[in-house]
Structure formats: structure tokens, C-alpha cells
Amino acid sequence: MASSTPSGAGDGLAKFHSKVDELEEIFIEKLRDAIKIPSISAYPERRKDVFRMGEWVATKFRDVGVEVTLKDLGKQAGTDLDLPPLVLGRYGRDPNKPTLLVYSHYDVQPAAIEDGWKYDPWTLTIEENGRLCGRGTSDDKGPLIGWANMIEAFQKAGVDVPSNLVFCFEGMEETASFGLREALEDEADKFFADVDMVCVTDVVWVSDEQISIPQGLRGILFYILTITGADQDAHSGGFGGQISEPMVDMVNIFSSLVDSGGNILIPGVYDNVQPITNEEYESYQSLDISNNSLLGGTGGRSLHDDQADALVSRWKKPSLSLHRIESASPGAGAVTSITAKVAGKFSIRTVPNMRAEDIDKLVKKHIEDRFHSLGSKNDLHIDCAHQSDWFYEQADHWNYQAAIQATKNVWGKTPALTCEGGSIPIALDFKQVLKKNVLLLPVGRPTDGAHSINALQWCIWLNRKSTTSEKLDKSNYINAVKLYGSYLAEAAVLWRNNQA
Amino acid sequence: MASSTPSGAGDGLAKFHSKVDELEEIFIEKLRDAIKIPSISAYPERRKDVFRMGEWVATKFRDVGVEVTLKDLGKQAGTDLDLPPLVLGRYGRDPNKPTLLVYSHYDVQPAAIEDGWKYDPWTLTIEENGRLCGRGTSDDKGPLIGWANMIEAFQKAGVDVPSNLVFCFEGMEETASFGLREALEDEADKFFADVDMVCVTDVVWVSDEQISIPQGLRGILFYILTITGADQDAHSGGFGGQISEPMVDMVNIFSSLVDSGGNILIPGVYDNVQPITNEEYESYQSLDISNNSLLGGTGGRSLHDDQADALVSRWKKPSLSLHRIESASPGAGAVTSITAKVAGKFSIRTVPNMRAEDIDKLVKKHIEDRFHSLGSKNDLHIDCAHQSDWFYEQADHWNYQAAIQATKNVWGKTPALTCEGGSIPIALDFKQVLKKNVLLLPVGRPTDGAHSINALQWCIWLNRKSTTSEKLDKSNYINAVKLYGSYLAEAAVLWRNNQA
């Protein structure tokens, strides 16, 4: 369907694109400057650098004419740490243009040369093949700066920026997005009141080879099952066979949840799962994804021989993973003991049109029934500790159609419409709070190493030489600027058609 | 059958018994002296105190005329630590007396007042009710010193010690008995060549109320099951449903080993289990054991309503306990990950007449069959990491009959013949190496708190006031001396009858 959308963006876009190419060196210097600041949100001792990075972002956007406000988010719950501000920006208020809310983040994952990085993570290193290496290049400083670059290129090309822009840049994305949801709710009817569409640039292509736009994310229900027998661990010599063992009930219940083929065994779980269409299946089959890429480089054993089946299993079907079974009794340690209390953790990934409350009932009923059938003398407790819904946007919305056309304009290829197996809570937050269409627009590639940490540990284990770093290909960095501009231009046209 | 054995110990025993009572204060002072030395074998920094304690023991036994040798055991494997010596002693070489080998140990479990001890563990504190409190009073300094006290009392009563004695006192019992087995094998035909019988005084009664002598111990087969899928942990959002999960196979296999009623599900495991006799069942029924004592104070939920059934389950039947399932992949930590490699640990307790090699085959076949039936894409590895046989002595041997009669002489009650659910590797070592009857002769009571550690942790959890300490009742300490003397006298008579 994407290919049937005509480009309506006109002449200005060509001028803009060539201006972007002209400014390449300036844009790379800006990224070099940004990479120097180790804005790691996870480490309290780096919090000051996250603040510094927020100021840097505010300055760079003010430089291109954006009105910037720093929204204070107070303290990090349960700590004395100040949360870094939301950098809120506004560019243009033309009632004849749509208003786009852009989300990105200026904090980064931890990194240290000692972890086995190929280069100093805080110095931009450009490899011969054009890879821009450094922490944050791909996630998410490169994509963030691209928006300022875009405004600059339009201005220097003498072309009007085609849409109004509202920016929302966060400094805690890598650390649970503390304070974001509340801030969104607070600003929904104020700073974000006139937003027509949302764009999140914190995703990557489905594979290095396959340009894509994800339209769906799975949801999650995370459970903790606690089974209690004695008051304290017992010696298995002294009491084995005499007292009831919580671990025995636990493995029995766990074994009744999912089989070795990945099929969920809880009755009714699949009832509302939207069937895959032939069109989707065929499109998944034709995606350009290497086998290694399909397995995310984990060396995992695929349950599916066929690429489309593998992708369906992680994008369009629910899954149930058994994470761990932990001894929950204090002082537990003796390896031959009968554990008095065990905690089992598992999660279910959900897809359209599963209803979380239905699933929760089915899960609890199944586990309770199974437990009763055991005739156990132990006590059972089930807790759904965390829950987040699936996310899905129809791609025929003008917001997605604009992005599809823009991708064709810039990369010369129609992007595949894909999904992601994990969840991005921010996407759901924007959708739920603002009730507007939310586009996930990829900038980088999956091998960018966005979260490459503890690399050395892996290398030692695998007996490999370390070659880790985070990178963003120069082509992706520069094309992102063009992509944003094209997207705004296409969106403006489609929005106007839609208004008419 | 015990009650039909006549006491043949004669007059001297009465004199000896009253001399023991006379010397009570001296014996308690000797224990006070011994408790001062924190001979904790588990802590390298306390190793010097274990050596000091070995010297103390040598001195006290030399003081009563025992020829003492310290046998060097070299270094602790894999460390620079010197192993404390075996204290070997000999008293009497009369060819008309039997020769008894006595085993005990002079090291202790860790202890610290900060752990929640009621008193300083290294100062003997005598409570009003006659409890002798301090680390090592019951396990095993009190029982050990009792043998020197016995010789002293015989000497001061002017009565000949009825048997020849060989002592073997160890300093590493609480820390895996490093070096002991090799030393026994080394001395079997030398220092221990003329031994007729063995007595191990490192056990306690079956309950505080029920005087007993254990004649059996269960064996153990300890397994580690490893299941490997990917090279590294994977994100359950990204890959849940797509790749095979080792944890799923693990809980399935674990759930096929034992049910919630404690029944082992591996075909053939019960085939050679010796049936319980009516006589045994009835004797177990009549034992004086409180419900709390029966559960070892753990608060465990019994699988059996009946006392005899509960005791049969831990003494005369095999059991299978599932200890833990651990993530075995390096760097594992994320709670929503798909673990690449899991290790499951379980053990089987064995009883007469199970054969370890048969059980091992049955276990491995069952697990392999089950794994194959799953059609899993993962790899399985089974390892029997540790194995120790069950131990059982016929009570009609004169060594046991002497102990039964001696217990009647001293406590006025026929001891119950019981078993223990755990294993005491030393008992098996002596039996296997020396091929003599090995008696397990209790001195203390099960509530002595022999291994009471981390008490504070438990108290905090259970919200109880701490009242932990190790103790030995004065009556048990003093009666042990009489018991030893009576036992030697009875044994000498029976041995002579047996020789004739």
C-alpha cells in the first residue's frame, strides 16, 4: 500500500537535500561535541553530566531558533538525586501546518574502555568505512541532533520548515524514564495541546540490510509466583521425603505453562490473538534478514525453520518465558538443602487483540487449578508484578504514510512494515496520554551496539578478541536529516488533504 | 533384644561411676578450658587456633597416660593452608582386652556473638538448669574430652580400664574432613592394625526425650543437570517464542523426577529398597518424639500424618530433593531474559539395599528419555557430582550390644534403635577402610544447637528475640563419661565371650 502513496513534497525538498550534503562536516562536528559528555543516567556520579547534556541540547536547539524550556521533574523517587529536566522545545506556530511532537533522549547507557571498547567511548572516532563510533552515536544523540540539523539545513537552503515542531527530549530513558509519564500527563493539555502526530526516533531497522518501519510492539505481563513450605530451609538428608518441598510444586506448575516448542499451555490464552494475514506472512518471508541477524547474534536455537514463522512467533504471537526460580528464604545457601520458600518469575508477551485483564484471569486460574491438583501442603501466592499493553498503529494513517514516502525518497526503497517483540513503554505512554498517532521512525541499524555493555565479560567467556563499540553509519546519520525533512514535507501534504 | 543382654561388667564399674560424680567439677573446668580456643576449621584466619586446639588435646590425653602422635596431613588441596594434624593416641596393649578405636573431632563450626548468640561462644556459661553453653560443648569437644575424663576416673577409682584404646581425633570435620580418608588408608595396617571395633561419638539422640542409638545412615547421589541453548542470554521480548529456552526443558525434566507427595517417579528406583519390618514400624510408632522435634524445628509441612510413616520416610526410604535451578550463563542478571544455560541440582538419598551404580543408570536413562521426548533443540549434560553410600550396622553385633547395655546401665532406659536421614561420611570411611563394626554412640541431644549459625539472620526474619547458643546438658556431659566406661566394660565381656 505504501507504494501507492504519491510524493507531494515539491521542489524545496531537493534544495534541502543538497544543503544537507553540503553541511555534512558541520553536522559531524556537532555529534563529536555531543559524544564528549558522558551523560549516563544509571550512575548517580554521572548525573551532573546528564544535566550538562540537557543544557547542551537546549543551546543547540536555541541556536537554530527553537524556543526551549527546561521542565524540572523533581527528585528521583526514593533518592536524593535530582532528575534531569525534560527539554521542551517549540518551532513554528503556523495554523496551516500540522504540529509534530518529536521524542528523543539525551542520556546514554554506561560505557568504559575497560569493558572492552575498541575506542574511547567518549571520543568520536570515524572509521575508514564511515562508521561514527562512540557512546550515544546511535542511541540516541545522533537521531536527536538530526532534528536541529534538519532545521539548520532548511534555513540555510532558504526553504520553510514544512511542519510546526514540538520537542520532548528526556534525560532518563535508559533508567526507567523516571518522571516522564507524569510530565506527559501534566503537559497534555498545555505544552502538547495542539499536537497532531508523534514521532519517536528511538528504534532501528529490523536488520542491517532491511530498511523498515515498525508498527507494533508486544505487551508484557510479568509474574512472581511464591511457594512457601517451612519457616526455614531444612537439611535434605534429615527431612527429604518427610516434608513437602516448595521447589517440587514450582517446577510442576512451571512445566504446565509452556512446552519446549514454545507453545503456551494455559487454556484460552490464544483466543483473541489476531490471525496473521497472508499479506503479512508473505511480506515477512521476503524480508532481507540474515540468519545471524534473525537470532540477534545470541546463537539461540530457532524453533522455526522458516523466516516468516520465526518473525510471526516474535511479532504476532504471544510467548511465555520462564526467567528464573530463586530461593526466597533468608540465609539460603546450602546446596543440598530443601528450600523453604521459592519465587518463580515468568512473563507473557502479548499481541493484538489480547486483553491483559482476561489473560491475567486465565493465568491465575490455571496456576491455582494446577496447584490444587497437586494436593500440596505448601502455600501459593501469585502476583502480577508488572504489566504493559501491546502497541499497534495502522499503517494507513497519514503519519505512517508520510514516513513510508519519506523513506522511499531518501533511501530509494520502500520500507518494510515490521513489529518488535519487546515493548517501548514511551510509545504507549504518548499514545495513551495524547491519543494521537505515534510513529516509530528508525534511524540506525540493529548492529549499532546501542546497549553494548559488559562486552569484555562476554569476550572472555567466548574466548574472542574484543571489538565492541557503539556506532552509527555516516549514511544513516546524514540520511536521518533528509528523512526528517522529507517526512515533515509529506506529512504536511497528507495532513492538509486529510483536513480538506 | 537389647533387654536380653545381661550386664557382665562387675563391681569396678560402680566404683568408677561414683568417682565420675566426684570429679564433676574438675571435668567441667577442663571443658571450660577447651571452649576458650576458637578452633574454627572453615576460616583460614582461625587455622592457627585449630592447631592450638590439637596441641591442647594432645596435652590433656598425655596427662592421663595416653601415648600421643600428631600425624601431619600436609596442605589443604588447592591452598597454601596447612591441615591440622590427626591426633592419634594409644592407651593399653593388653592382648586379653579388645581394642577400641575412638573417633571424634576438635574443630568447631563458626560462631560469633554478633550472630545473635545469647552468650560469648568462647566462654563456658553454665545456666541455672545445668546447661553448659559455648561453641563446641556438644559438637564435639564435650564428647571428645569425655574419653580423657573416663581414663582419669578409672585411674582415680583404682580400676583397670577394661579395653585397650586407640584414638583418632580430627581437626577438619566441619570442613569436609580434608585428608582424613587418605590418612585412614595409610594407617589401616599400621596404627589401626589391631583395632577390633570402632566408636564414633559425633551423633545425638533422635529427640530430646528419646534416648537412642542410630544404626543406619542414608547415602547420597548428587546430580548437576546442565541444559544449554544459546551462547548468551537473550531478551525475552525480542526472542520469546522464537528460540528454545533451556529453563523450559529443565522444569519439565525436574517435574518428572518426584511428585508433591514425595514419591520418586524414576522407574525402578524403589526396586531394591528393603521393606520395613513390623517390628521396626511398631518401634518407630512408640518413640517419644514431639511433633516439633520430628520436624527439626523447621516448621516444615509433614507429608505423613503418622509418626512411624514420617520416620520410615526419612530413615528407610529413598527421597529425591530438588535443590535449585541456577542460571549458568555469565553476566546473567536481567530478570526478563531468556537464560542461555541453566544448571539444576538435585540429590537422591539412598537406603539398604539400593545399589548406587544401578540408581545412577536409572536416573540417567530416565532423564535422557524424558529430554528426547521433548524434542528440544537444546543440549543436555548430566553429571553425578558426588556420591556416598548408605551405612547400616546390624545391632546384634557385640559392639552395639555393649553400647545398648551401657546406655541402660547409665540412663536406666533401653535406647531405641533408630537411623539418621543424612549421611556421616566418616562412619562409612571407617567401615570401608578398617572393615570393623562401627558404632555411632550419641552423647548430646538434638536441640544442643550443634550447627547454630546465622542465628541472627533467622531471628530478624522470624521477628523473634535471639536466644541461640550451643549447649550440652551437664547430665549428658557427665553421663557420657560413665557411658564410655560402661561400654568398654560390657564390650570387653562380650568380646571375650565372642572369642571363646
Coordinates of N, CA, C and O in Angstrom, one line a residue, chain A residues 34 55 87-88 93 104 165 175 226 262 314 324 341 373 425 449 459 480 482 500:
Chain A
A34 N 28.8 16.4 21.1 CA 27.8 15.7 21.9 C 28.3 14.5 22.6 O 28.0 14.2 23.8
E55 N 21.7 20.8 29.0 CA 22.0 22.2 28.7 C 22.6 22.3 27.3 O 22.2 23.3 26.5
V87 N 13.7 18.5 28.2 CA 14.0 19.6 27.3 C 12.8 19.8 26.4 O 12.6 18.9 25.5
L88 N 12.0 20.8 26.6 CA 10.8 21.0 25.8 C 11.1 22.1 24.8 O 11.6 23.2 25.2
R93 N 4.4 28.1 14.6 CA 3.0 28.1 15.1 C 2.1 28.4 14.0 O 1.1 29.0 14.2
S104 N 12.8 12.1 21.8 CA 14.1 11.5 21.8 C 14.7 11.6 23.2 O 14.1 12.2 24.1
L165 N 6.9 22.2 15.0 CA 7.6 21.2 15.7 C 7.5 21.4 17.2 O 7.6 22.6 17.7
T175 N 17.2 4.7 32.1 CA 17.0 4.4 33.5 C 15.5 4.5 33.9 O 15.2 5.4 34.7
T226 N 5.1 -17.3 44.3 CA 5.8 -17.7 45.5 C 5.2 -18.9 46.2 O 4.0 -18.9 46.4
G262 N 7.7 -23.9 22.5 CA 7.4 -22.5 22.7 C 5.8 -22.3 22.7 O 5.4 -21.1 22.7
R314 N 7.7 -13.9 17.1 CA 8.0 -12.9 18.0 C 7.3 -11.6 17.8 O 7.3 -10.7 18.6
R324 N 13.4 -17.3 35.9 CA 14.3 -17.9 37.0 C 13.4 -18.4 38.1 O 12.3 -18.1 38.3
K341 N 11.2 -21.7 50.8 CA 10.4 -20.7 50.0 C 11.0 -20.5 48.7 O 12.2 -20.1 48.6
S373 N -4.5 -29.4 42.1 CA -4.4 -30.8 41.7 C -3.2 -31.6 42.3 O -3.2 -32.8 42.3
P425 N 7.8 1.4 26.4 CA 6.8 2.0 27.2 C 6.4 3.4 26.8 O 5.3 3.8 26.8
G449 N 25.0 -1.6 18.2 CA 25.6 -1.8 19.5 C 25.1 -0.8 20.5 O 25.8 -0.4 21.4
C459 N 33.4 -11.5 26.0 CA 34.6 -11.9 25.1 C 35.4 -12.9 25.8 O 36.0 -13.8 25.2
A480 N 19.3 10.6 8.0 CA 18.2 10.8 9.0 C 17.8 12.3 8.9 O 16.6 12.6 9.0
K482 N 17.8 14.1 6.2 CA 16.9 14.2 5.0 C 15.6 13.6 5.2 O 14.5 14.0 4.8
A500 N -9.0 18.6 4.5 CA -10.0 19.1 3.5 C -11.2 18.2 3.4 O -11.3 17.2 3.9

